[in-house]
Coordinates of C-alpha atoms and ligand atoms in Angstrom, one line a residue:
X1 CA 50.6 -37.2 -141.6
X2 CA 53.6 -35.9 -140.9
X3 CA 55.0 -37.5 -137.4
X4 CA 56.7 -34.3 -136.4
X5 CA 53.7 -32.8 -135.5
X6 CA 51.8 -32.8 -132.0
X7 CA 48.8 -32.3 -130.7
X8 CA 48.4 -31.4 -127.1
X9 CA 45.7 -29.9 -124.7
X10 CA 47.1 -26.9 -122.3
X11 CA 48.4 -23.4 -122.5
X12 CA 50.4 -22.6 -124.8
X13 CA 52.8 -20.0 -123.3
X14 CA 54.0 -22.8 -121.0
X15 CA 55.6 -24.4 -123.6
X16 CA 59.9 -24.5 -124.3
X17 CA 60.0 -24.1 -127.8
X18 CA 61.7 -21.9 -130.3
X19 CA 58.7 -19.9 -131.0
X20 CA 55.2 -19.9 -130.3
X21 CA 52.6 -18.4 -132.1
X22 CA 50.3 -15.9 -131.5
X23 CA 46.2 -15.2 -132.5
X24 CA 47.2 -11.3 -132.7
X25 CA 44.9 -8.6 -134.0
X26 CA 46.0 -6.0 -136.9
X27 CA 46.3 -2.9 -134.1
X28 CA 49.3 -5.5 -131.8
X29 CA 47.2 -4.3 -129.4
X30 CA 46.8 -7.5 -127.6
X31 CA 43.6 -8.4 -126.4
X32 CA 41.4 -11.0 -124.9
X33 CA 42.1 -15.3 -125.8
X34 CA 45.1 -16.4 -126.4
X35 CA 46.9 -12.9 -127.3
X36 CA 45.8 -12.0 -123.7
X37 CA 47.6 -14.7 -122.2
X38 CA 50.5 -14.1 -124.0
X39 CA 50.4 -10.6 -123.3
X40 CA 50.2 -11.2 -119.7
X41 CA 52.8 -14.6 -119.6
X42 CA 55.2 -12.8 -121.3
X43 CA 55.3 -9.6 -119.5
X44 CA 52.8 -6.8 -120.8
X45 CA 54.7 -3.5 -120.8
X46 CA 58.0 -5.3 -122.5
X47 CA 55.5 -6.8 -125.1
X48 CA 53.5 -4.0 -125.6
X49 CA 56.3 -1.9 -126.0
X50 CA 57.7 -4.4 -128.1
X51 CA 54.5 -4.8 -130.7
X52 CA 54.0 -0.5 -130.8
X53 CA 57.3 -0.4 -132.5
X54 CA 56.5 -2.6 -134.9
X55 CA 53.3 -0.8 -135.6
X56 CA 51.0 -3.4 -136.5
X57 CA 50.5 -6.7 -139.1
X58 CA 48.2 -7.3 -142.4
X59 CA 45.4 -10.0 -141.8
X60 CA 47.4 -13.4 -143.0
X61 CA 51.1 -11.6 -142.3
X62 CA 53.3 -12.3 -139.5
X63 CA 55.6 -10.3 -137.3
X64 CA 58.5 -11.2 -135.0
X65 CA 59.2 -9.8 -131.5
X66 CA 61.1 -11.9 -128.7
X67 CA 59.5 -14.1 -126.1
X68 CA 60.5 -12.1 -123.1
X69 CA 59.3 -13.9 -119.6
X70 CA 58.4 -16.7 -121.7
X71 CA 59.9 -20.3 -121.9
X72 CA 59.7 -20.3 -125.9
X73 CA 62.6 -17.5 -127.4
X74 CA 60.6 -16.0 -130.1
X75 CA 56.8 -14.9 -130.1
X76 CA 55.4 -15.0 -134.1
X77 CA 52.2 -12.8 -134.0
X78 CA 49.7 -13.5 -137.0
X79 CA 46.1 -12.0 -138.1
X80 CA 43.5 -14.6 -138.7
X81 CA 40.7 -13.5 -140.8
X82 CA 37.6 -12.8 -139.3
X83 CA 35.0 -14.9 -140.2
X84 CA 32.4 -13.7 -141.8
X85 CA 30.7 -16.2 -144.1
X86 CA 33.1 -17.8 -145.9
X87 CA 33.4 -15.4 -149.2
X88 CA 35.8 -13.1 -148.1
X89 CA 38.9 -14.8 -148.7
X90 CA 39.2 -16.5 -145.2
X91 CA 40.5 -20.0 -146.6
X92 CA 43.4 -18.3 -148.5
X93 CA 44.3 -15.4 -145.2
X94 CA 43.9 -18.6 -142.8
X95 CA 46.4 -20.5 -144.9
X96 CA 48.5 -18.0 -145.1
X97 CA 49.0 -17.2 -141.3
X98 CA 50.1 -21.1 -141.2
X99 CA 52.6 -20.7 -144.1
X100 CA 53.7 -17.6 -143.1
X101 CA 54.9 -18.0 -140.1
X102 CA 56.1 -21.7 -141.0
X103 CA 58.4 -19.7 -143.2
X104 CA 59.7 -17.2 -140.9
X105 CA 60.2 -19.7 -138.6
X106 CA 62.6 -21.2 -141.2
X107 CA 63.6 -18.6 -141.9
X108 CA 65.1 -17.5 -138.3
X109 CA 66.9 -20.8 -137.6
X110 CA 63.8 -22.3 -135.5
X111 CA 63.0 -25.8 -135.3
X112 CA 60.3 -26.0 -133.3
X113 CA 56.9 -24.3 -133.3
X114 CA 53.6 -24.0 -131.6
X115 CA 50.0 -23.5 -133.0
X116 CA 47.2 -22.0 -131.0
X117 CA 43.7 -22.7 -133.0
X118 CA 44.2 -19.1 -134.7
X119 CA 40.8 -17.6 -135.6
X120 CA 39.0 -20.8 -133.7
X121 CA 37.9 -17.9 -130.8
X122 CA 36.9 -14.5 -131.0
X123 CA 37.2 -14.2 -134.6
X124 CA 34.8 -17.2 -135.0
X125 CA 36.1 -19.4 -137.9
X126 CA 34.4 -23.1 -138.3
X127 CA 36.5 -24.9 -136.1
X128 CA 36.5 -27.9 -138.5
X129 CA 36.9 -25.8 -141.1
X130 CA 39.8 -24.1 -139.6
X131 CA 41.7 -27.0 -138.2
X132 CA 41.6 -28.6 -141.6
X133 CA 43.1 -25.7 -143.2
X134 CA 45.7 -25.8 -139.9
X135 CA 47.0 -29.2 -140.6
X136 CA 47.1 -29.3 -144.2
X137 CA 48.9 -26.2 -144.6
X138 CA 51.6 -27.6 -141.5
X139 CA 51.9 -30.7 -143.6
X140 CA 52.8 -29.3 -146.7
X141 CA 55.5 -26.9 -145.4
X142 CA 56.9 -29.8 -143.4
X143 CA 57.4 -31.3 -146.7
X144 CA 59.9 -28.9 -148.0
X145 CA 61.6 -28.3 -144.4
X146 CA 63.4 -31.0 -143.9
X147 CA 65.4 -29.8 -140.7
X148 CA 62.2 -28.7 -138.8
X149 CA 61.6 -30.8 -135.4
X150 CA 58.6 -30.1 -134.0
X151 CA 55.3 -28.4 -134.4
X152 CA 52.9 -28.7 -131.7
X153 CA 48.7 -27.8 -132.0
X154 CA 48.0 -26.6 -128.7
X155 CA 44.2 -27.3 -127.9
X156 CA 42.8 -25.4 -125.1
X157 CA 40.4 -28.1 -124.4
X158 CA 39.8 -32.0 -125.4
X159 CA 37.1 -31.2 -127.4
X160 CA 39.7 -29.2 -129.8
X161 CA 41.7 -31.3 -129.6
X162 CA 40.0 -34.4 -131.2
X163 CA 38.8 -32.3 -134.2
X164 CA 42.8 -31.8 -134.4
X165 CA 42.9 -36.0 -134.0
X166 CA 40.6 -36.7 -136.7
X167 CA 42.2 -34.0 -139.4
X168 CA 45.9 -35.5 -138.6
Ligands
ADP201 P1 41.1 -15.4 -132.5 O1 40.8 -14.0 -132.1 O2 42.1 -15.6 -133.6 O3 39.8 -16.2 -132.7 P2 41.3 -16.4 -129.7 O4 42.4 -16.2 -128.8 O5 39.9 -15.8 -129.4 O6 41.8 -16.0 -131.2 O7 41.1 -18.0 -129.8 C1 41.9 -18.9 -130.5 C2 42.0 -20.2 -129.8 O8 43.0 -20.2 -128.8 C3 40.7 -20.7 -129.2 O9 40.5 -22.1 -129.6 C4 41.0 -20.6 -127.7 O10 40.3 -21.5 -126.9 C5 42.5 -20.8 -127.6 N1 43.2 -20.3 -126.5 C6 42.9 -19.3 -125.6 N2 43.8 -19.2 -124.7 C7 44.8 -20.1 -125.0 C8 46.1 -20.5 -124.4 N3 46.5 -19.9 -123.3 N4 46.8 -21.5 -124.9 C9 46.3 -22.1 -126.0 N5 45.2 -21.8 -126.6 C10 44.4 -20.8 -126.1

């Protein structure tokens, strides 16, 4: 594995880094979970304001806006599937929220990221399942960018947390 990445139990708008990402919902309407507490860290009305101008994101896209009140510079707000079974394209839209915003990250200058467990609440993916997909799909963009520093998993609990362990 690749030993720029991190895993770390906490919150994750605490965290100084160049962009953290969000668990979003296809309205940008924020919400409860993680897109709640970004919501609320970052300032709601600026955010809000913010994510209504942008209009809203595909399942497995990503959108930029700034970070606000937060410590990181750059918020990237992804759409997880839904899980609902497993034969609905999940794998392939999960993968793609990693990628995707790997590549915008990139693609803005970043270096250094951070991962909520995106799908892992709410939208009630196999955590296993979804973790796997997390850290294989980190891995391989890591691969071709060479200049990236840091990308961290941030686990709301332990339990999380060792599943992230035993995939890395
Ligand atoms: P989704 O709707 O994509 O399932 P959720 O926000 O419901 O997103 O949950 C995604 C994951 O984020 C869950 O594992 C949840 O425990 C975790 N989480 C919730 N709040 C925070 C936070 N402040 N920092 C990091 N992780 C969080």
């Amino acid at each position: 594995m690749d030993d720029r990445i991190e895993i770390r139990v906490g919150d994750i708008t605490t965290l100084k880094v160049d962009a953290i990402v969000n668990a979003a919902n296809n309205q940008l309407s924020g919400g409860s979970g993680v897109d709640g507490a970004i919501h609320r860290a970052a300032g709601a009305e600026q955010l809000q304001q913010a994510c209504q101008l942008i209009g809203g994101c595909a399942t497995g896209q990503v959108v930029k806006t700034k970070g606000f009140g937060l410590p990181a510079k750059a918020i990237l707000h992804t759409v997880g599937p839904i899980w609902r079974g497993g034969g609905h394209n999940e794998p392939e839209l999960l993968r793609s929220c990693y990628s995707e915003c790997m590549t915008m990250a990139v693609r803005e200058g970043y270096r250094s990221i951070a991962f909520p467990a995106i799908s892992c609440g709410a939208y009630g993916y196999p955590t296993e399942q979804a973790v796997a997909i997390a850290v294989e799909e980190v891995d391989r963009c890591l691969q071709s960018f060479l200049c990236f520093r840091q990308v961290i998993f941030v686990c709301f609990d332990e339990a999380m947390a060792s599943l992230y362990r035993q995939a890395t």
